[in-house]
Short mmCIF file of C-alpha atoms in Angstrom, two decimals:
data_model
loop_
_atom_site.label_atom_id
_atom_site.label_comp_id
_atom_site.label_asym_id
_atom_site.label_seq_id
_atom_site.Cartn_x
_atom_site.Cartn_y
_atom_site.Cartn_z
CA MET A 1 5.62 -15.98 8.41
CA SER A 2 6.81 -18.27 11.22
CA LYS A 3 4.74 -18.74 14.39
CA TYR A 4 6.64 -17.68 17.51
CA THR A 5 6.00 -17.87 21.24
CA LYS A 6 7.47 -15.56 23.89
CA GLU A 7 9.88 -18.34 24.85
CA ASP A 8 10.99 -18.79 21.22
CA ILE A 9 11.82 -15.10 20.95
CA LYS A 10 13.72 -14.99 24.26
CA LYS A 11 15.74 -18.05 23.24
CA PHE A 12 16.50 -16.56 19.82
CA VAL A 13 17.65 -13.27 21.38
CA LYS A 14 20.09 -15.08 23.65
CA GLU A 15 21.47 -17.46 20.99
CA HIS A 16 21.91 -14.84 18.25
CA GLU A 17 23.13 -11.90 20.36
CA VAL A 18 20.24 -9.56 19.54
CA ASN A 19 20.76 -6.32 21.47
CA PHE A 20 17.91 -4.08 20.33
CA ILE A 21 14.27 -4.56 19.33
CA ARG A 22 12.26 -2.09 17.29
CA LEU A 23 8.57 -2.02 18.13
CA GLN A 24 6.97 -0.82 14.88
CA PHE A 25 3.54 0.53 14.08
CA THR A 26 1.99 2.66 11.32
CA ASP A 27 0.34 6.06 11.60
CA ILE A 28 -2.76 7.16 9.69
CA LEU A 29 -0.73 8.53 6.77
CA GLY A 30 1.08 5.21 6.34
CA THR A 31 4.40 6.26 7.87
CA ILE A 32 6.27 3.57 9.81
CA LYS A 33 6.95 4.59 13.40
CA ASN A 34 9.06 2.70 15.90
CA VAL A 35 10.22 2.65 19.50
CA GLU A 36 13.63 1.00 19.88
CA ILE A 37 14.25 -0.77 23.18
CA PRO A 38 17.32 -2.55 24.57
CA VAL A 39 17.00 -6.29 25.06
CA SER A 40 16.73 -5.70 28.82
CA GLN A 41 13.18 -4.37 28.18
CA LEU A 42 12.08 -7.37 26.09
CA ASP A 43 10.02 -9.01 28.83
CA LYS A 44 8.10 -5.78 29.37
CA ALA A 45 7.39 -5.51 25.64
CA LEU A 46 6.26 -9.14 25.36
CA ASP A 47 3.87 -8.56 28.28
CA ASN A 48 2.25 -5.65 26.36
CA LYS A 49 3.44 -3.10 28.91
CA MET A 50 5.41 -0.77 26.61
CA MET A 51 3.78 2.66 26.76
CA PHE A 52 4.27 5.62 24.40
CA ASP A 53 2.90 9.11 23.89
CA GLY A 54 0.12 8.85 21.30
CA SER A 55 -0.33 12.63 21.14
CA SER A 56 2.97 12.93 19.27
CA ILE A 57 1.80 10.69 16.38
CA GLU A 58 0.01 12.13 13.35
CA GLY A 59 -3.75 11.68 13.72
CA PHE A 60 -3.66 9.68 16.95
CA VAL A 61 -4.95 11.49 20.09
CA ARG A 62 -4.91 14.77 22.01
CA ILE A 63 -2.33 15.40 24.72
CA GLU A 64 -4.82 14.83 27.57
CA GLU A 65 -5.45 11.23 26.43
CA SER A 66 -1.97 10.39 25.21
CA ASP A 67 -1.05 7.15 27.02
CA MET A 68 -1.05 4.21 24.61
CA TYR A 69 0.34 0.68 24.68
CA LEU A 70 2.17 -1.27 21.98
CA VAL A 71 0.95 -4.86 21.62
CA PRO A 72 3.51 -6.89 19.63
CA ASP A 73 2.38 -9.47 17.10
CA LEU A 74 4.83 -12.27 17.87
CA ASN A 75 4.47 -13.71 14.35
CA THR A 76 6.16 -10.60 12.93
CA TRP A 77 9.45 -11.29 14.74
CA VAL A 78 12.41 -10.91 12.40
CA VAL A 79 16.08 -9.91 12.70
CA PHE A 80 17.29 -7.27 10.25
CA PRO A 81 19.94 -9.17 8.25
CA TRP A 82 21.84 -6.05 7.12
CA ILE A 83 22.97 -5.32 10.69
CA THR A 84 25.66 -7.90 11.48
CA GLY A 85 27.91 -8.66 14.45
CA LYS A 86 27.19 -7.60 18.00
CA GLY A 87 24.32 -5.21 18.37
CA LYS A 88 21.91 -7.02 16.04
CA VAL A 89 18.49 -5.41 15.70
CA ALA A 90 15.17 -7.25 15.51
CA ARG A 91 11.66 -5.95 15.09
CA LEU A 92 8.09 -6.71 16.11
CA ILE A 93 5.09 -5.09 14.42
CA CYS A 94 2.57 -3.91 16.98
CA ASP A 95 -1.08 -3.09 17.34
CA VAL A 96 -1.90 0.01 19.38
CA ASN A 97 -4.16 -0.22 22.44
CA LYS A 98 -5.64 2.48 24.62
CA ALA A 99 -4.79 2.77 28.31
CA ASP A 100 -7.81 0.61 29.21
CA GLY A 101 -6.47 -2.22 27.04
CA THR A 102 -9.02 -1.91 24.22
CA PRO A 103 -7.90 -1.56 20.56
CA PHE A 104 -7.24 2.04 19.55
CA GLU A 105 -9.69 2.99 16.77
CA GLY A 106 -7.09 5.28 15.18
CA ASP A 107 -4.62 2.41 14.59
CA PRO A 108 -4.81 1.43 10.89
CA ARG A 109 -3.83 -2.18 11.64
CA ASN A 110 -6.52 -2.54 14.30
CA ASN A 111 -9.01 -0.92 11.94
CA LEU A 112 -8.31 -3.47 9.19
CA LYS A 113 -8.88 -6.28 11.70
CA ARG A 114 -12.26 -4.72 12.54
CA VAL A 115 -13.36 -4.81 8.89
CA LEU A 116 -12.06 -8.40 8.57
CA LYS A 117 -14.43 -9.41 11.39
CA GLU A 118 -17.34 -8.16 9.28
CA MET A 119 -16.01 -10.33 6.43
CA GLU A 120 -15.97 -13.36 8.74
CA GLU A 121 -19.57 -12.67 9.78
CA LEU A 122 -20.51 -13.06 6.09
CA GLY A 123 -18.94 -16.53 6.09
CA PHE A 124 -15.51 -15.87 4.59
CA THR A 125 -12.34 -16.93 6.39
CA SER A 126 -9.68 -14.76 4.77
CA PHE A 127 -9.05 -11.88 2.38
CA ASN A 128 -5.80 -12.35 0.49
CA LEU A 129 -3.57 -9.76 -1.15
CA GLY A 130 -0.75 -10.07 -3.64
CA PRO A 131 0.76 -6.56 -4.08
CA GLU A 132 2.91 -5.30 -6.96
CA PRO A 133 4.81 -2.30 -5.56
CA GLU A 134 6.91 -0.18 -7.92
CA PHE A 135 9.63 2.33 -7.01
CA PHE A 136 12.28 4.60 -8.53
CA LEU A 137 16.01 4.67 -7.78
CA PHE A 138 17.79 8.05 -7.86
CA LYS A 139 21.44 8.86 -7.21
CA LEU A 140 22.50 10.55 -3.98
CA ASP A 141 24.64 13.69 -3.99
CA ALA A 142 27.89 14.20 -2.04
CA GLN A 143 25.89 15.17 1.06
CA GLY A 144 23.78 12.00 0.87
CA GLU A 145 20.68 13.86 -0.31
CA PRO A 146 18.56 12.46 -3.18
CA THR A 147 18.94 14.00 -6.63
CA LEU A 148 16.75 13.65 -9.73
CA GLU A 149 19.58 11.87 -11.55
CA LEU A 150 18.61 8.32 -12.49
CA ASN A 151 21.17 5.54 -12.26
CA ASP A 152 19.99 3.75 -15.42
CA HIS A 153 18.17 4.23 -18.72
CA GLY A 154 16.58 0.80 -18.79
CA GLY A 155 13.08 -0.09 -19.86
CA TYR A 156 10.61 -2.89 -19.20
CA PHE A 157 12.40 -6.20 -18.41
CA ASP A 158 15.79 -4.79 -19.50
CA LEU A 159 19.04 -6.36 -18.29
CA ALA A 160 22.41 -4.88 -17.27
CA PRO A 161 24.33 -2.92 -18.46
CA VAL A 162 21.26 -0.88 -19.46
CA ASP A 163 19.66 -1.68 -16.09
CA LEU A 164 22.31 -0.43 -13.65
CA GLY A 165 19.90 -0.92 -10.75
CA GLU A 166 20.09 -4.69 -11.16
CA ASN A 167 22.71 -5.24 -8.43
CA CYS A 168 20.76 -3.12 -5.96
CA ARG A 169 17.54 -4.90 -6.83
CA ARG A 170 19.23 -8.30 -6.44
CA ASP A 171 20.54 -7.35 -2.98
CA ILE A 172 17.05 -6.20 -1.97
CA VAL A 173 15.66 -9.58 -3.03
CA LEU A 174 18.35 -11.46 -1.07
CA GLU A 175 17.65 -9.45 2.09
CA LEU A 176 13.89 -9.98 1.72
CA GLU A 177 14.33 -13.72 1.25
CA GLU A 178 16.49 -13.89 4.36
CA MET A 179 13.63 -12.21 6.23
CA GLY A 180 11.16 -14.89 5.07
CA PHE A 181 9.67 -13.32 1.93
CA GLU A 182 8.86 -15.57 -1.02
CA ILE A 183 9.86 -13.44 -4.02
CA GLU A 184 8.00 -14.31 -7.21
CA ALA A 185 9.51 -11.81 -9.67
CA SER A 186 11.98 -8.93 -9.85
CA HIS A 187 12.44 -6.76 -12.91
CA HIS A 188 13.01 -3.32 -14.38
CA GLU A 189 9.79 -1.44 -15.04
CA VAL A 190 8.79 0.70 -18.03
CA ALA A 191 10.36 4.02 -16.98
CA PRO A 192 14.11 4.62 -16.61
CA GLY A 193 15.13 4.08 -13.00
CA GLN A 194 11.88 2.29 -12.18
CA HIS A 195 11.70 -1.19 -10.64
CA GLU A 196 9.22 -3.76 -9.40
CA ILE A 197 9.60 -6.69 -6.98
CA ASP A 198 6.61 -8.98 -6.48
CA PHE A 199 6.19 -11.26 -3.48
CA LYS A 200 3.74 -14.04 -2.72
CA TYR A 201 0.23 -13.23 -1.59
CA ALA A 202 -0.77 -13.51 2.06
CA ASP A 203 -3.75 -12.81 4.27
CA ALA A 204 -4.70 -9.14 4.50
CA VAL A 205 -2.92 -8.17 7.71
CA THR A 206 0.27 -10.13 6.91
CA ALA A 207 0.35 -8.73 3.38
CA CYS A 208 0.10 -5.15 4.68
CA ASP A 209 2.83 -5.88 7.23
CA ASN A 210 4.92 -7.20 4.34
CA ILE A 211 4.39 -4.02 2.30
CA GLN A 212 5.62 -1.87 5.18
CA THR A 213 8.62 -4.15 5.72
CA PHE A 214 9.31 -4.16 1.97
CA LYS A 215 9.45 -0.36 1.85
CA LEU A 216 11.88 -0.26 4.77
CA VAL A 217 14.18 -2.87 3.19
CA VAL A 218 14.14 -1.22 -0.26
CA LYS A 219 15.09 2.20 1.14
CA THR A 220 17.76 0.75 3.44
CA ILE A 221 19.51 -1.37 0.81
CA ALA A 222 19.27 1.34 -1.86
CA ARG A 223 21.17 3.73 0.41
CA LYS A 224 23.93 1.12 0.80
CA HIS A 225 24.29 1.35 -3.00
CA GLY A 226 24.47 5.15 -2.93
CA LEU A 227 20.89 5.42 -4.17
CA HIS A 228 17.60 6.84 -2.92
CA ALA A 229 14.53 4.65 -3.36
CA THR A 230 11.23 6.52 -3.55
CA PHE A 231 7.66 5.25 -3.58
CA MET A 232 6.43 8.68 -4.67
CA PRO A 233 3.75 7.92 -7.30
CA LYS A 234 4.99 10.31 -10.01
CA PRO A 235 8.49 11.70 -9.39
CA LEU A 236 9.15 12.55 -13.05
CA PHE A 237 7.03 14.26 -15.71
CA GLY A 238 6.62 12.50 -19.06
CA VAL A 239 7.24 8.90 -17.90
CA ASN A 240 5.15 6.25 -16.18
CA GLY A 241 4.44 6.69 -12.48
CA SER A 242 4.67 3.99 -9.83
CA GLY A 243 1.66 1.90 -8.94
CA MET A 244 1.00 -0.80 -6.38
CA HIS A 245 -1.60 -3.07 -7.99
CA PHE A 246 -3.64 -5.04 -5.44
CA ASN A 247 -4.47 -8.63 -6.47
CA VAL A 248 -7.25 -9.62 -4.08
CA SER A 249 -9.38 -12.71 -3.41
CA LEU A 250 -11.78 -14.00 -0.76
CA PHE A 251 -11.41 -17.51 0.65
CA ASN A 252 -13.67 -19.97 2.47
CA GLY A 253 -11.13 -22.15 4.25
CA LYS A 254 -9.00 -23.58 1.44
CA GLU A 255 -11.58 -22.75 -1.25
CA ASN A 256 -11.20 -19.61 -3.37
CA ALA A 257 -14.61 -17.92 -3.24
CA PHE A 258 -13.86 -16.10 -6.50
CA PHE A 259 -13.56 -19.36 -8.50
CA ASP A 260 -16.50 -21.28 -9.97
CA GLU A 261 -15.83 -24.16 -12.36
CA SER A 262 -19.43 -24.09 -13.62
CA THR A 263 -19.41 -20.60 -15.18
CA GLU A 264 -18.07 -19.75 -18.60
CA SER A 265 -15.49 -17.33 -17.21
CA LYS A 266 -14.77 -19.61 -14.19
CA MET A 267 -15.47 -16.54 -12.04
CA SER A 268 -18.02 -16.96 -9.25
CA GLU A 269 -21.09 -14.85 -8.60
CA THR A 270 -19.36 -13.72 -5.39
CA SER A 271 -16.40 -12.37 -7.37
CA MET A 272 -18.70 -10.44 -9.71
CA GLN A 273 -20.60 -8.93 -6.81
CA PHE A 274 -17.37 -8.05 -5.02
CA MET A 275 -16.01 -6.38 -8.16
CA ALA A 276 -19.28 -4.49 -8.65
CA GLY A 277 -18.95 -3.10 -5.14
CA VAL A 278 -15.38 -1.96 -5.77
CA LEU A 279 -16.42 -0.26 -9.03
CA LYS A 280 -19.38 1.45 -7.32
CA HIS A 281 -17.31 2.83 -4.45
CA VAL A 282 -13.93 3.43 -6.10
CA GLN A 283 -14.45 7.16 -6.60
CA SER A 284 -15.18 7.44 -2.86
CA PHE A 285 -12.12 5.45 -1.73
CA THR A 286 -9.62 6.93 -4.21
CA ALA A 287 -8.48 9.47 -1.58
CA ILE A 288 -7.30 6.48 0.48
CA THR A 289 -5.68 4.42 -2.29
CA ASN A 290 -4.16 7.55 -3.89
CA PRO A 291 -3.55 9.80 -0.90
CA THR A 292 -1.21 12.57 -2.06
CA VAL A 293 -1.38 15.60 -4.32
CA ASN A 294 1.22 13.86 -6.48
CA SER A 295 -0.90 10.69 -6.83
CA TYR A 296 -3.15 12.45 -9.34
CA LYS A 297 -0.24 13.27 -11.64
CA ARG A 298 0.00 9.49 -12.18
CA LEU A 299 -3.72 8.93 -12.82
CA VAL A 300 -3.73 10.49 -16.29
CA PRO A 301 -4.21 8.91 -19.74
CA GLY A 302 -1.22 7.60 -21.66
CA TYR A 303 1.01 6.19 -18.92
CA GLU A 304 -0.63 2.80 -18.21
CA ALA A 305 -2.26 4.05 -15.00
CA PRO A 306 -6.05 3.64 -14.79
CA CYS A 307 -8.05 6.85 -14.63
CA TYR A 308 -11.40 5.43 -15.82
CA VAL A 309 -13.83 3.25 -13.86
CA ALA A 310 -14.20 0.02 -15.85
CA TRP A 311 -13.13 -3.63 -15.82
CA SER A 312 -11.83 -6.20 -18.27
CA GLY A 313 -10.22 -9.59 -18.55
CA GLN A 314 -8.61 -8.61 -21.83
CA ASN A 315 -6.69 -5.37 -21.57
CA ARG A 316 -4.82 -3.28 -19.01
CA SER A 317 -6.38 0.15 -19.51
CA PRO A 318 -9.38 -0.35 -17.13
CA LEU A 319 -9.23 0.13 -13.39
CA ILE A 320 -9.89 -3.56 -12.66
CA ARG A 321 -8.32 -6.42 -14.59
CA ILE A 322 -9.10 -10.10 -14.13
CA PRO A 323 -5.87 -12.07 -14.64
CA SER A 324 -6.26 -15.32 -16.58
CA SER A 325 -5.21 -17.66 -13.73
CA ARG A 326 -8.02 -19.74 -12.23
CA GLY A 327 -8.44 -22.21 -9.39
CA LEU A 328 -6.76 -21.05 -6.18
CA SER A 329 -5.13 -18.16 -8.12
CA THR A 330 -8.44 -16.62 -9.21
CA ARG A 331 -8.38 -12.95 -8.28
CA ILE A 332 -9.24 -9.43 -9.31
CA GLU A 333 -6.50 -6.84 -9.80
CA VAL A 334 -7.28 -3.33 -8.56
CA ARG A 335 -4.83 -1.25 -10.57
CA SER A 336 -5.41 2.28 -9.26
CA VAL A 337 -3.65 1.84 -5.90
CA ASP A 338 -0.28 3.61 -5.62
CA PRO A 339 2.62 2.91 -3.22
CA ALA A 340 2.05 6.10 -1.20
CA ALA A 341 -1.13 4.51 0.17
CA ASN A 342 -1.36 3.28 3.73
CA PRO A 343 -1.80 -0.44 2.91
CA TYR A 344 -3.94 -1.18 5.98
CA LEU A 345 -6.41 1.57 5.06
CA ALA A 346 -6.35 0.68 1.35
CA MET A 347 -7.20 -2.93 2.16
CA ALA A 348 -9.96 -1.89 4.57
CA VAL A 349 -11.76 0.31 2.02
CA ILE A 350 -11.40 -2.15 -0.88
CA LEU A 351 -12.69 -4.99 1.31
CA GLN A 352 -15.59 -2.94 2.64
CA ALA A 353 -16.54 -1.85 -0.89
CA GLY A 354 -16.47 -5.45 -2.12
CA LEU A 355 -18.45 -6.75 0.86
CA ASP A 356 -21.09 -4.09 0.19
CA GLY A 357 -21.32 -5.42 -3.37
CA ILE A 358 -21.89 -8.94 -2.01
CA LYS A 359 -24.44 -7.83 0.59
CA GLN A 360 -26.37 -5.74 -1.95
CA LYS A 361 -26.00 -8.46 -4.64
CA MET A 362 -24.64 -5.89 -7.11
CA THR A 363 -24.04 -6.67 -10.77
CA PRO A 364 -21.00 -5.14 -12.49
CA PRO A 365 -21.41 -3.25 -15.78
CA PRO A 366 -20.34 -5.04 -18.98
CA ALA A 367 -16.61 -5.56 -19.46
CA VAL A 368 -14.76 -3.00 -21.59
CA ASP A 369 -12.30 -4.86 -23.80
CA ARG A 370 -11.25 -1.88 -25.90
CA ASN A 371 -8.38 0.52 -25.16
CA ILE A 372 -10.20 3.17 -23.13
CA TYR A 373 -7.37 5.70 -23.65
CA VAL A 374 -8.24 6.02 -27.37
CA MET A 375 -12.00 6.28 -26.84
CA THR A 376 -13.63 9.69 -27.17
CA GLU A 377 -15.46 11.23 -24.23
CA GLU A 378 -18.75 10.50 -26.00
CA GLU A 379 -17.80 6.83 -26.39
CA ARG A 380 -16.89 6.60 -22.73
CA ILE A 381 -20.22 8.13 -21.70
CA GLU A 382 -22.08 5.70 -24.00
CA ASN A 383 -20.29 2.81 -22.33
CA GLY A 384 -21.01 4.10 -18.81
CA ILE A 385 -17.32 4.73 -18.09
CA HIS A 386 -16.71 7.38 -15.42
CA ASN A 387 -13.52 9.20 -14.45
CA LEU A 388 -11.66 8.86 -11.19
CA PRO A 389 -11.37 12.13 -9.22
CA PRO A 390 -8.75 14.30 -10.98
CA THR A 391 -7.29 15.90 -7.84
CA LEU A 392 -6.79 15.10 -4.18
CA HIS A 393 -9.25 17.87 -3.30
CA GLU A 394 -12.05 16.29 -5.33
CA ALA A 395 -11.15 12.82 -4.06
CA VAL A 396 -11.52 13.98 -0.44
CA LEU A 397 -14.93 15.49 -1.29
CA GLU A 398 -16.01 12.14 -2.78
CA LEU A 399 -14.78 10.34 0.33
CA GLY A 400 -17.07 12.42 2.50
CA LYS A 401 -20.14 11.41 0.46
CA SER A 402 -19.89 7.67 1.15
CA GLU A 403 -21.20 6.17 4.39
CA VAL A 404 -19.82 2.77 3.36
CA ILE A 405 -16.23 3.98 2.95
CA ARG A 406 -16.41 6.22 6.02
CA GLY A 407 -17.58 3.12 7.87
CA ALA A 408 -14.52 1.24 6.61
CA LEU A 409 -12.29 3.86 8.22
CA GLY A 410 -14.24 4.62 11.37
CA GLU A 411 -14.91 8.21 12.38
CA HIS A 412 -11.57 8.73 14.13
CA ILE A 413 -9.43 7.79 11.13
CA TYR A 414 -11.81 9.48 8.68
CA ALA A 415 -11.82 12.82 10.52
CA ASN A 416 -8.06 12.91 11.05
CA PHE A 417 -7.28 11.76 7.49
CA VAL A 418 -9.53 14.42 5.98
CA GLU A 419 -8.05 17.14 8.19
CA ALA A 420 -4.50 16.18 7.13
CA LYS A 421 -5.41 16.05 3.45
CA GLU A 422 -7.24 19.39 3.50
CA ILE A 423 -4.08 20.96 4.96
CA GLU A 424 -1.94 19.23 2.30
CA TRP A 425 -4.20 20.47 -0.51
CA ASP A 426 -4.27 24.02 0.83
CA MET A 427 -0.46 24.10 1.07
CA PHE A 428 -0.21 22.88 -2.53
CA ARG A 429 -2.89 25.30 -3.73
CA THR A 430 -1.22 28.35 -2.21
CA THR A 431 2.40 27.49 -3.05
CA VAL A 432 3.96 29.22 -6.07
CA HIS A 433 5.45 26.40 -8.16
CA PRO A 434 8.45 26.57 -10.56
CA TRP A 435 6.11 25.93 -13.54
CA GLU A 436 4.24 29.15 -12.78
CA ARG A 437 7.43 31.22 -12.72
CA GLU A 438 8.61 29.61 -15.98
CA GLN A 439 5.31 30.43 -17.66
CA TYR A 440 4.48 33.85 -16.25
CA LEU A 441 7.50 35.67 -14.81
CA LYS A 442 8.66 37.11 -18.16
CA MET A 443 5.25 37.21 -19.81
CA TYR A 444 3.61 39.58 -17.33
#
């Protein structure tokens, strides 16, 4: 992303007739929030004096301590290219500060920066992420509401006319590129109506900003094509769900700390320790990387989503895969993450888990190069392969057992996240679902 000063932004606003600025931030559940201001209020925003009511945001603060300030990150300045002519709209992504000017501990972006400082204290300069977000496209009805009717019957890497989402996907890519994204790949995914667009890796905070921007662009452009884009992990039974694989690596300056020319695998001891930490803590952080009731409908055998705790450089059934690229591209791919996750929180827990592996000098279990889906339960037990939590309820219980992962969230985010998820689970548990009526209404 470009580096901007206050003067650069003011000059740009004047030259390009920008009339409105959206000050964006993300709540604990990963939802993008924004305050839109007219250009007349730009100076106030750039001076970090824009106040809002934090008590109205999910998981933020109580009404008696509601005053909060938005602190724009000037490097996130971008004009939305799909709004043309007079009245152009730009955006700035913001951190959230308390009234006394200190970072708000319930702001996911601030929280990730806190964990990154711990990384820097261990001698690393950056934590990089290359995400692979997937999504479905559904048709809209006459009232503009999403249906369950897919607009194509394509499969993996299919082309038009089978892939009727191609034009929409191409327009999404063009808009993203105009906003400064470097798109590496765009293709139809395995399931009908399912798509993936991959963009270049970036440092942790920028990459999470990019994910949030990506979701906004995808949904906006899809609607222009009469389609609804959803990042729901498993919208349809019987087909693959949508994942958001996280390709992560630690750097020391320009050196990839995961690469070591001297080892047989070319993977460093640091990378093995980091991976061991992720594997040790993954059951505890699954509630964060897979945060909805629906997430656990994706994490089942047979649909390419990992549901077993293992790693490999050979096959794609384990939770962690080590792609074959080496040198600066050396990385580990955490495959359990889904696109409903709050990216800032997902990065914080994965980083904290990996750093714990480095600090404790953990050793990962042996690689599993067989297809885990066809192994019997006895074979999995013999190989030390454990299951991920099968439901959101059990994932939240696992989250509460880990001091390391709770530490990655901080007590404010942890307490509010757990409260929200316990309410979500209880609503799901007590709701009578269509499946139950289909099975039992006539039988009993």
